[in-house]
Structure formats: structure tokens, C-alpha cells
């Protein structure tokens, strides 16, 4: 029986210099790795999506090291660069404010 993990074992949440809490690598992560689901489409929720812990703690950057991938009703996060242990993972937010 597998246990539910809100985040992959190679990620953690801790205080961020960007904003509040952020998502950090506990170990190095290669470029082009799918980190998992950040949002699932559901019209019953605010903005039409359920946000997972992965989507809830990743901060914005104009020079992000991750991007989103939309496949049907699922939004996943993919690494754009090699991430080193201790590095904060970031996205360029376009989901809620497309500009």
C-alpha cells in the first residue's frame, strides 16, 4: 500500500526570499523533469481549478526555472533548467493573470 505524499520526496516547503513560503529542491533535479500535478480543472472551485500543494507553494519569477504543461484538465510543472539542491523552484505566473 502506498502512502499519499502531498509533494514528491525531492521537494520541500520552507521560507522564501521571494514571498512567504516557497518550493525548494531537497536534491538536484534534472532539466525537463515532470514534477507532478499543480492544478486540476474543476468548475466548482475558485478560478475553475483545484490547486495542489505543488501549485500552491511555487513562487513567481520573471526568470523561472520551471514551466507549466497543460494536458486536458491537468496542469503539471516541468523543470526548465537543472535545479541544484537547496534552490527555490519558480514559475512565470500567467495562469491567473495572463500578461
Tab-separated table of C-alpha atoms in Angstrom, residues 12-69:
chain	number	residue	atom	x	y	z
A	12	UNK	CA	10.056	20.663	0.422
A	13	UNK	CA	8.307	23.858	1.523
A	14	UNK	CA	10.244	26.453	3.525
A	15	UNK	CA	10.527	30.245	3.937
A	16	UNK	CA	11.295	32.049	0.681
A	17	UNK	CA	13.120	35.280	-0.095
A	18	UNK	CA	10.635	35.742	-2.974
A	19	UNK	CA	7.359	35.634	-0.985
A	20	UNK	CA	6.159	33.805	2.123
A	21	UNK	CA	6.795	30.100	1.723
A	22	UNK	CA	8.331	28.570	-1.387
A	23	UNK	CA	9.072	25.239	-3.003
A	24	UNK	CA	12.699	24.055	-2.722
A	25	UNK	CA	14.737	21.142	-4.058
A	26	UNK	CA	15.978	18.726	-1.381
A	27	UNK	CA	18.225	17.125	-4.011
A	28	UNK	CA	19.341	18.045	-7.527
A	29	UNK	CA	16.694	17.712	-10.260
A	30	UNK	CA	17.475	17.434	-13.970
A	31	UNK	CA	16.082	19.684	-16.701
A	32	UNK	CA	12.798	18.550	-18.358
A	33	UNK	CA	11.553	16.557	-15.324
A	34	UNK	CA	7.794	16.495	-14.732
A	35	UNK	CA	7.430	17.381	-11.047
A	36	UNK	CA	3.754	16.418	-10.933
A	37	UNK	CA	0.280	17.930	-10.940
A	38	UNK	CA	-0.136	21.538	-9.804
A	39	UNK	CA	-3.802	22.105	-10.767
A	40	UNK	CA	-6.816	20.039	-11.838
A	41	UNK	CA	-9.716	21.660	-13.691
A	42	UNK	CA	-12.976	21.667	-11.717
A	43	UNK	CA	-15.656	24.302	-12.292
A	44	UNK	CA	-16.796	24.072	-8.649
A	45	UNK	CA	-13.612	25.740	-7.359
A	46	UNK	CA	-12.328	29.325	-7.421
A	47	UNK	CA	-10.755	30.112	-10.808
A	48	UNK	CA	-12.065	26.757	-12.078
A	49	UNK	CA	-9.180	24.715	-10.670
A	50	UNK	CA	-8.222	22.691	-7.605
A	51	UNK	CA	-4.662	23.649	-6.620
A	52	UNK	CA	-2.344	21.006	-5.172
A	53	UNK	CA	0.480	21.753	-2.690
A	54	UNK	CA	2.864	21.756	-5.670
A	55	UNK	CA	0.844	24.565	-7.275
A	56	UNK	CA	0.199	26.340	-4.004
A	57	UNK	CA	3.784	26.931	-2.913
A	58	UNK	CA	5.667	27.633	-6.131
A	59	UNK	CA	6.536	31.342	-6.389
A	60	UNK	CA	6.692	33.702	-9.369
A	61	UNK	CA	9.874	34.814	-11.134
A	62	UNK	CA	10.497	36.697	-14.365
A	63	UNK	CA	13.412	34.286	-14.849
A	64	UNK	CA	11.775	30.988	-13.838
A	65	UNK	CA	13.406	27.584	-13.653
A	66	UNK	CA	10.088	25.752	-14.276
A	67	UNK	CA	7.114	25.979	-16.634
A	68	UNK	CA	3.565	24.637	-16.745
A	69	UNK	CA	2.270	21.956	-19.088
